[in-house]
C-alpha atoms as an extended CHARMM CRD file, in Angstrom:
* protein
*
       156  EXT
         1         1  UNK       CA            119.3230000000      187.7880000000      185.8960000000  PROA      1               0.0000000000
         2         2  UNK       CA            120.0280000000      187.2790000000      182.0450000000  PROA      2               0.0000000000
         3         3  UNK       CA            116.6350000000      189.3790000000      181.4310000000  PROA      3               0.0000000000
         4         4  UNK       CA            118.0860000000      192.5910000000      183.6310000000  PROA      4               0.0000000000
         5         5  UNK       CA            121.6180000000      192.5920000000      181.9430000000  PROA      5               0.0000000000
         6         6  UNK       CA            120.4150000000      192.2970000000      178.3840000000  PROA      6               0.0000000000
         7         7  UNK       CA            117.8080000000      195.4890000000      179.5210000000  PROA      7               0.0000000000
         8         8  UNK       CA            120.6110000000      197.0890000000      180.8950000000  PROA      8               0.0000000000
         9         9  UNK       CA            122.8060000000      196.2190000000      177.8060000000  PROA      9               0.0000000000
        10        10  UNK       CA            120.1150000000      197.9300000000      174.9750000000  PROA      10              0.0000000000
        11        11  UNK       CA            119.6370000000      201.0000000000      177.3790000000  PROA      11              0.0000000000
        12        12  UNK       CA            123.1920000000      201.7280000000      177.2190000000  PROA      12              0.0000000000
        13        13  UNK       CA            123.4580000000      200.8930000000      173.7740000000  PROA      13              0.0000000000
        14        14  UNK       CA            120.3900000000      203.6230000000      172.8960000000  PROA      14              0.0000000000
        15        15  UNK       CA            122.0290000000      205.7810000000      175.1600000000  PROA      15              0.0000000000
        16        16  UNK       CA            125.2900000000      205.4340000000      173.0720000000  PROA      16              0.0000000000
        17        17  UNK       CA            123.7070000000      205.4480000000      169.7860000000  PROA      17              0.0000000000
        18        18  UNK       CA            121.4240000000      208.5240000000      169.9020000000  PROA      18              0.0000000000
        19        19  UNK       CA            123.9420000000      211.1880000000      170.2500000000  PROA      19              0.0000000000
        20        20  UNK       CA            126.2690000000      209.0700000000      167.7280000000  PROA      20              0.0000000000
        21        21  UNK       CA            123.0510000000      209.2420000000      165.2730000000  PROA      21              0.0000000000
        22        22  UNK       CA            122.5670000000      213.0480000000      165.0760000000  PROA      22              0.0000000000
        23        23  UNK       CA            126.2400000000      213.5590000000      165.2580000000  PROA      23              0.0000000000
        24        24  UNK       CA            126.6500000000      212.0400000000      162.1590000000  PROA      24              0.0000000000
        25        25  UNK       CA            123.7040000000      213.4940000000      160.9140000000  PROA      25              0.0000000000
        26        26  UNK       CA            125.1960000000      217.2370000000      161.5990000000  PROA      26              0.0000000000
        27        27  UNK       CA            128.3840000000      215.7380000000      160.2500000000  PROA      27              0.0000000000
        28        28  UNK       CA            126.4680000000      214.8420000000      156.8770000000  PROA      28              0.0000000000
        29        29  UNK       CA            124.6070000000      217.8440000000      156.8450000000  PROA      29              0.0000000000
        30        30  UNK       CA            127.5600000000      219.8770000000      156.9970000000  PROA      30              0.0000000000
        31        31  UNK       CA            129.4230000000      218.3200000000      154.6050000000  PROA      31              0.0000000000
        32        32  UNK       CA            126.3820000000      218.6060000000      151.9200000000  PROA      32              0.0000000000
        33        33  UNK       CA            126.4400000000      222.5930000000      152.8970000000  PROA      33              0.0000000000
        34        34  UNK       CA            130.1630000000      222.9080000000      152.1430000000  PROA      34              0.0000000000
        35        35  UNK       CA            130.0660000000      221.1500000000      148.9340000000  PROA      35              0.0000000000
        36        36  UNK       CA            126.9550000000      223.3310000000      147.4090000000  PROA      36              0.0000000000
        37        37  UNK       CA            129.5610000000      226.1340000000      148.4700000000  PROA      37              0.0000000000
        38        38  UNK       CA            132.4480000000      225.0260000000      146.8930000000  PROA      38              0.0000000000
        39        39  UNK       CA            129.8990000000      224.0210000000      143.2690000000  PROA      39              0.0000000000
        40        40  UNK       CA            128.9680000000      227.9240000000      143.7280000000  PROA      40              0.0000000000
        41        41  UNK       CA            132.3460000000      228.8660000000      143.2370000000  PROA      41              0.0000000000
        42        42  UNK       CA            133.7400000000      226.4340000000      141.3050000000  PROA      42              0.0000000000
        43        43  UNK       CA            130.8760000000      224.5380000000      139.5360000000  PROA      43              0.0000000000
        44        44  UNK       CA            132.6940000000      222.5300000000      137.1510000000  PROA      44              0.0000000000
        45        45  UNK       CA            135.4620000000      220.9380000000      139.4530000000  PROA      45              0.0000000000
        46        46  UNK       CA            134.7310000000      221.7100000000      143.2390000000  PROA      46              0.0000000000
        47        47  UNK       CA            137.4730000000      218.7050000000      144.2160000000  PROA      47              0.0000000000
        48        48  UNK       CA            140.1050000000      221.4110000000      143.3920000000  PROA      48              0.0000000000
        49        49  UNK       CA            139.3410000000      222.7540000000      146.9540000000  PROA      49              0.0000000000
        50        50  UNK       CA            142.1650000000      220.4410000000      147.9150000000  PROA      50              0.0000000000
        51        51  UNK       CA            142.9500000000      221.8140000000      151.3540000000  PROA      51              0.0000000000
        52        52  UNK       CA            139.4490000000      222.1420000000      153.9100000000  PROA      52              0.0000000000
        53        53  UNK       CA            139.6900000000      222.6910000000      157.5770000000  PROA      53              0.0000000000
        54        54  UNK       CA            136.7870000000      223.3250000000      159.4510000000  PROA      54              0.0000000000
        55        55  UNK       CA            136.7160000000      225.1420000000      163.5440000000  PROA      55              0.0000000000
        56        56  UNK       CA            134.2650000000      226.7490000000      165.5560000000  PROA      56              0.0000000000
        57        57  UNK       CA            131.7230000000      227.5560000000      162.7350000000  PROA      57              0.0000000000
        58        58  UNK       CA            133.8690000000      228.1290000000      160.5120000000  PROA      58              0.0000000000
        59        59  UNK       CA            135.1910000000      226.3910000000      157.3690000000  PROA      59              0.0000000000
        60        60  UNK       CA            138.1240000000      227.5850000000      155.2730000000  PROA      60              0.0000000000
        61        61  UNK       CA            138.8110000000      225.9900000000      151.9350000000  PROA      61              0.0000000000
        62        62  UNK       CA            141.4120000000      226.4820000000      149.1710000000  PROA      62              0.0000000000
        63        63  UNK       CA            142.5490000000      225.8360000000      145.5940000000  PROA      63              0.0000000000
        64        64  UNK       CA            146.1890000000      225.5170000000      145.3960000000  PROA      64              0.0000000000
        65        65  UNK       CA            146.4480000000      225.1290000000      141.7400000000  PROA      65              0.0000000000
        66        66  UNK       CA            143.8810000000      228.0290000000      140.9250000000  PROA      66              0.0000000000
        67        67  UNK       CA            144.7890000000      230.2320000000      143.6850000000  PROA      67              0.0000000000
        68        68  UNK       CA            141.1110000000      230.5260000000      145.1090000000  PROA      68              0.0000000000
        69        69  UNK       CA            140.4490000000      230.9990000000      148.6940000000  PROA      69              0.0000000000
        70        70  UNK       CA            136.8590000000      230.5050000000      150.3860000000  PROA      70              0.0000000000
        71        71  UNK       CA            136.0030000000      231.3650000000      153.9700000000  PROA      71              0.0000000000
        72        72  UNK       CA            132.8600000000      230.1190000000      154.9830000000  PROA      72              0.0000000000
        73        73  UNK       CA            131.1070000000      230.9890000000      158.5320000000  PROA      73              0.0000000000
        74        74  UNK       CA            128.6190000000      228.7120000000      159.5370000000  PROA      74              0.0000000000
        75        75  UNK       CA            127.8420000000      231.1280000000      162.7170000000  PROA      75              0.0000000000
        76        76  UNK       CA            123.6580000000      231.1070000000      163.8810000000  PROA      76              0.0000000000
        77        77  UNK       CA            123.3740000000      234.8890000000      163.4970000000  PROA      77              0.0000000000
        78        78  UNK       CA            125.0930000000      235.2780000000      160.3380000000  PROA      78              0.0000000000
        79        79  UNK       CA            125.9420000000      232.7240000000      157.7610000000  PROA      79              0.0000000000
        80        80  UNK       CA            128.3340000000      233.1910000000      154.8510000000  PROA      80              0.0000000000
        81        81  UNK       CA            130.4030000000      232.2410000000      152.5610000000  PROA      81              0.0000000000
        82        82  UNK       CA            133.2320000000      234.8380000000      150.4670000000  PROA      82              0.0000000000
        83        83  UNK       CA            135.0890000000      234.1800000000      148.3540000000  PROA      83              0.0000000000
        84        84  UNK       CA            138.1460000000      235.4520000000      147.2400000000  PROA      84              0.0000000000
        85        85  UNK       CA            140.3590000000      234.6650000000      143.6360000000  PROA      85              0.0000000000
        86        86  UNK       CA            144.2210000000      234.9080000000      144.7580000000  PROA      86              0.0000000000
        87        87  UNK       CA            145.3730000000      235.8440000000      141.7560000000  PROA      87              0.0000000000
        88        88  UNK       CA            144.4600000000      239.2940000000      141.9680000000  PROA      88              0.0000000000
        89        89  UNK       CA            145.5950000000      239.5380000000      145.9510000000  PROA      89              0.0000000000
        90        90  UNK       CA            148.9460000000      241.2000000000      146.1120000000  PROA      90              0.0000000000
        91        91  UNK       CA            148.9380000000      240.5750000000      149.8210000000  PROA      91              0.0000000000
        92        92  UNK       CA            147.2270000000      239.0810000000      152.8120000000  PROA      92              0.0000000000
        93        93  UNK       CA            147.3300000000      240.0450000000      156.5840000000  PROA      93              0.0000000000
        94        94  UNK       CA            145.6910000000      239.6370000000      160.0420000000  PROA      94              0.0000000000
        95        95  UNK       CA            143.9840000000      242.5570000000      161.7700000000  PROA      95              0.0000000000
        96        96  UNK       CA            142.6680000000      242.3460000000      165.3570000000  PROA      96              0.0000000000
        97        97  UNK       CA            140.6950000000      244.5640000000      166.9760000000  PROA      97              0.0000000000
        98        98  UNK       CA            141.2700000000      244.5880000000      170.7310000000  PROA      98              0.0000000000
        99        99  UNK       CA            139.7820000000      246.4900000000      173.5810000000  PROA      99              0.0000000000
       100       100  UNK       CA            141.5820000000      249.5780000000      174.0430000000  PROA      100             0.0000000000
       101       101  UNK       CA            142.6130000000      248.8020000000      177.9260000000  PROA      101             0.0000000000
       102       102  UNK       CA            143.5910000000      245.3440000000      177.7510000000  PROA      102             0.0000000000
       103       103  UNK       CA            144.6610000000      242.3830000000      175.4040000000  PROA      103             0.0000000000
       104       104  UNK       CA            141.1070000000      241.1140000000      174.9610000000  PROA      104             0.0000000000
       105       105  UNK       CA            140.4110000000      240.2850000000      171.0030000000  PROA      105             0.0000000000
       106       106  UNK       CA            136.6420000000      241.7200000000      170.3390000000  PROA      106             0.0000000000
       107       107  UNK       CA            137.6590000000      241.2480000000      166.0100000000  PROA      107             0.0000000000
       108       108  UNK       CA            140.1180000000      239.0660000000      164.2050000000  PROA      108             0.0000000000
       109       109  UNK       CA            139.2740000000      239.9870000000      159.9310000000  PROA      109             0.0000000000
       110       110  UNK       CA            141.3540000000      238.5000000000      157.0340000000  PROA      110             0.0000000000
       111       111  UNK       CA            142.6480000000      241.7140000000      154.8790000000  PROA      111             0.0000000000
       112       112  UNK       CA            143.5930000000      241.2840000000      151.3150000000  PROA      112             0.0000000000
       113       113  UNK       CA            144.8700000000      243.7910000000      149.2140000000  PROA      113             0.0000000000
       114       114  UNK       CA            143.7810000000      244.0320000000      145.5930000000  PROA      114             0.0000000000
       115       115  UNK       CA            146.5410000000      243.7540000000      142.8600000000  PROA      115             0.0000000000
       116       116  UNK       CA            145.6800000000      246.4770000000      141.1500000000  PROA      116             0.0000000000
       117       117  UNK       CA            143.2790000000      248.9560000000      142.2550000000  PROA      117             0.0000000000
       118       118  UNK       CA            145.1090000000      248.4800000000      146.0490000000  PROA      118             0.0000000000
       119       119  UNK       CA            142.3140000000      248.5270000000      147.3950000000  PROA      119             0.0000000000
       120       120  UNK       CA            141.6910000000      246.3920000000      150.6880000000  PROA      120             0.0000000000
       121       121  UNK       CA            139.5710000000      243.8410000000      150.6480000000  PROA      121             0.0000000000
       122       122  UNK       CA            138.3080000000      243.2350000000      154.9590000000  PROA      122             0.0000000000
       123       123  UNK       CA            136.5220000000      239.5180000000      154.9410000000  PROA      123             0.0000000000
       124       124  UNK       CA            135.5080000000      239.3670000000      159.3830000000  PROA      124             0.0000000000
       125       125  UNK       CA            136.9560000000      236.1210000000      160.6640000000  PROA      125             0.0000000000
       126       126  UNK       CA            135.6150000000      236.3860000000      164.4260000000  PROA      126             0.0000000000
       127       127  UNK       CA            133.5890000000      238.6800000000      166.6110000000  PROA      127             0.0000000000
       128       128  UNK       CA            133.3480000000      238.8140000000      170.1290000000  PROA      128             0.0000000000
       129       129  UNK       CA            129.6740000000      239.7570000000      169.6210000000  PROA      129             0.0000000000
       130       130  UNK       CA            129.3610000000      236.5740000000      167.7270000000  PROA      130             0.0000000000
       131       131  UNK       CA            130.8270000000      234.5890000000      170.3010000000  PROA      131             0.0000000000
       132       132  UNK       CA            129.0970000000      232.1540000000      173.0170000000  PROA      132             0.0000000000
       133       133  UNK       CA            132.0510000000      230.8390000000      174.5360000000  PROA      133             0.0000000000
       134       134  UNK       CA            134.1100000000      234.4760000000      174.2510000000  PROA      134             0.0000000000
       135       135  UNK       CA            138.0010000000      234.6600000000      175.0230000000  PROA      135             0.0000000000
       136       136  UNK       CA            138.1690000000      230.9130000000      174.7880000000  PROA      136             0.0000000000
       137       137  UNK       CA            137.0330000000      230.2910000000      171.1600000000  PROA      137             0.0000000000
       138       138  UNK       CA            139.3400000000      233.8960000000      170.4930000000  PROA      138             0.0000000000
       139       139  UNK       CA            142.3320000000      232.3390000000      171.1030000000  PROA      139             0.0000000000
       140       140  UNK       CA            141.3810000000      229.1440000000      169.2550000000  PROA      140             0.0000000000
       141       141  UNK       CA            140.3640000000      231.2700000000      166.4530000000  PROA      141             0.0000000000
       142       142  UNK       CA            143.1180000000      233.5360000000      166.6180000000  PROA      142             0.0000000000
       143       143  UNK       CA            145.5800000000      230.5220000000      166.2200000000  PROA      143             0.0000000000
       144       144  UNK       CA            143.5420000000      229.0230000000      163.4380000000  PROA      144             0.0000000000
       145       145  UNK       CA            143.2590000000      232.2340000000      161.7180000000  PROA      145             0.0000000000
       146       146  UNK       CA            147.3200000000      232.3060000000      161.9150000000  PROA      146             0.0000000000
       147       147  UNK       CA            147.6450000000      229.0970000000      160.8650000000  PROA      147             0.0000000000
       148       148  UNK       CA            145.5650000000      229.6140000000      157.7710000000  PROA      148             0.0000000000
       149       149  UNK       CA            147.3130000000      233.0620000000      157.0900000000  PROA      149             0.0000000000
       150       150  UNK       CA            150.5990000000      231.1140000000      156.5020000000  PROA      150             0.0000000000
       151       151  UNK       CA            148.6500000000      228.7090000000      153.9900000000  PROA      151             0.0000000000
       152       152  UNK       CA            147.1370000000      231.8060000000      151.8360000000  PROA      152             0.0000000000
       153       153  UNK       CA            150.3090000000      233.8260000000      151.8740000000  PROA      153             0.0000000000
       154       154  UNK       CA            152.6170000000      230.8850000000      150.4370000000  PROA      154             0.0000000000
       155       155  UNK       CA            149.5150000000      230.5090000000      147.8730000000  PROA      155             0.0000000000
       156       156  UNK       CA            149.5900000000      234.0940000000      146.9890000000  PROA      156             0.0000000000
């Protein structure tokens, strides 16, 4: 009896710990990617990022003090990282692309406008192309991208 709980005990326990183990190995991973990011922008101090959220492949990052603004899409078919100084944004705004019959989001872009040249600056944010789980990650992006909006407009 002690012999079958204990077996039953360390097969639950490997069943717990495997996905716990490459979880925080993705996790780690991750991390070590957006920090090599943040050093390529900002080599000497890239702890002045002091704001990071990360969502559905995508990680968003920004210097309050410096005005600096990184978007960084982790996404299978494409990744990227751009990068854009605030200082020489006069303005920032949302623009979605929907399907022309319904409300169905197929593009959400970040659009900054330069300072001086006004010339518009269109960093892509999410594509329904791009997209596994489709109008349910939209919304969640589309929210996130908001969110974030607010955050680089009271920085600009």
């Amino acid at each position: 009896m002690d012999t079958s709980v204990t077996i039953i005990g360390i097969v639950i326990a490997v069943i717990v710990a495997i996905p716990v183990y490459f979880s925080a190995r993705t996790s780690a991973a991750n991390k070590s990617k957006i920090l090599s990011i943040k050093k390529k922008f900002n080599p000497t101090y890239p702890e002045h990022f002091d704001l990071t959220e990360s969502q559905s492949n995508k990680t968003l990052t920004i210097d309050h003090k410096n005005r600096k603004f990184i978007l960084m899409n982790f996404n299978p078919n494409q990744q990227e990282s751009t990068f854009v100084d605030l200082k020489s944004v006069s303005s920032a705004k949302l623009v979605l692309t929907t399907d022309g019959n319904s409300d169905t989001i197929l593009k959400i872009d970040f659009e900054f406008q330069d300072r001086e040249t006004s010339k518009k600056i269109t960093i892509p944010f999410y594509d329904f192309d791009d997209d596994r789980i489709k109008q349910i990650s939209a919304y969640q992006d589309h929210m996130f991208a908001k969110k974030w909006l607010k955050i680089i407009q009271d920085s600009i």
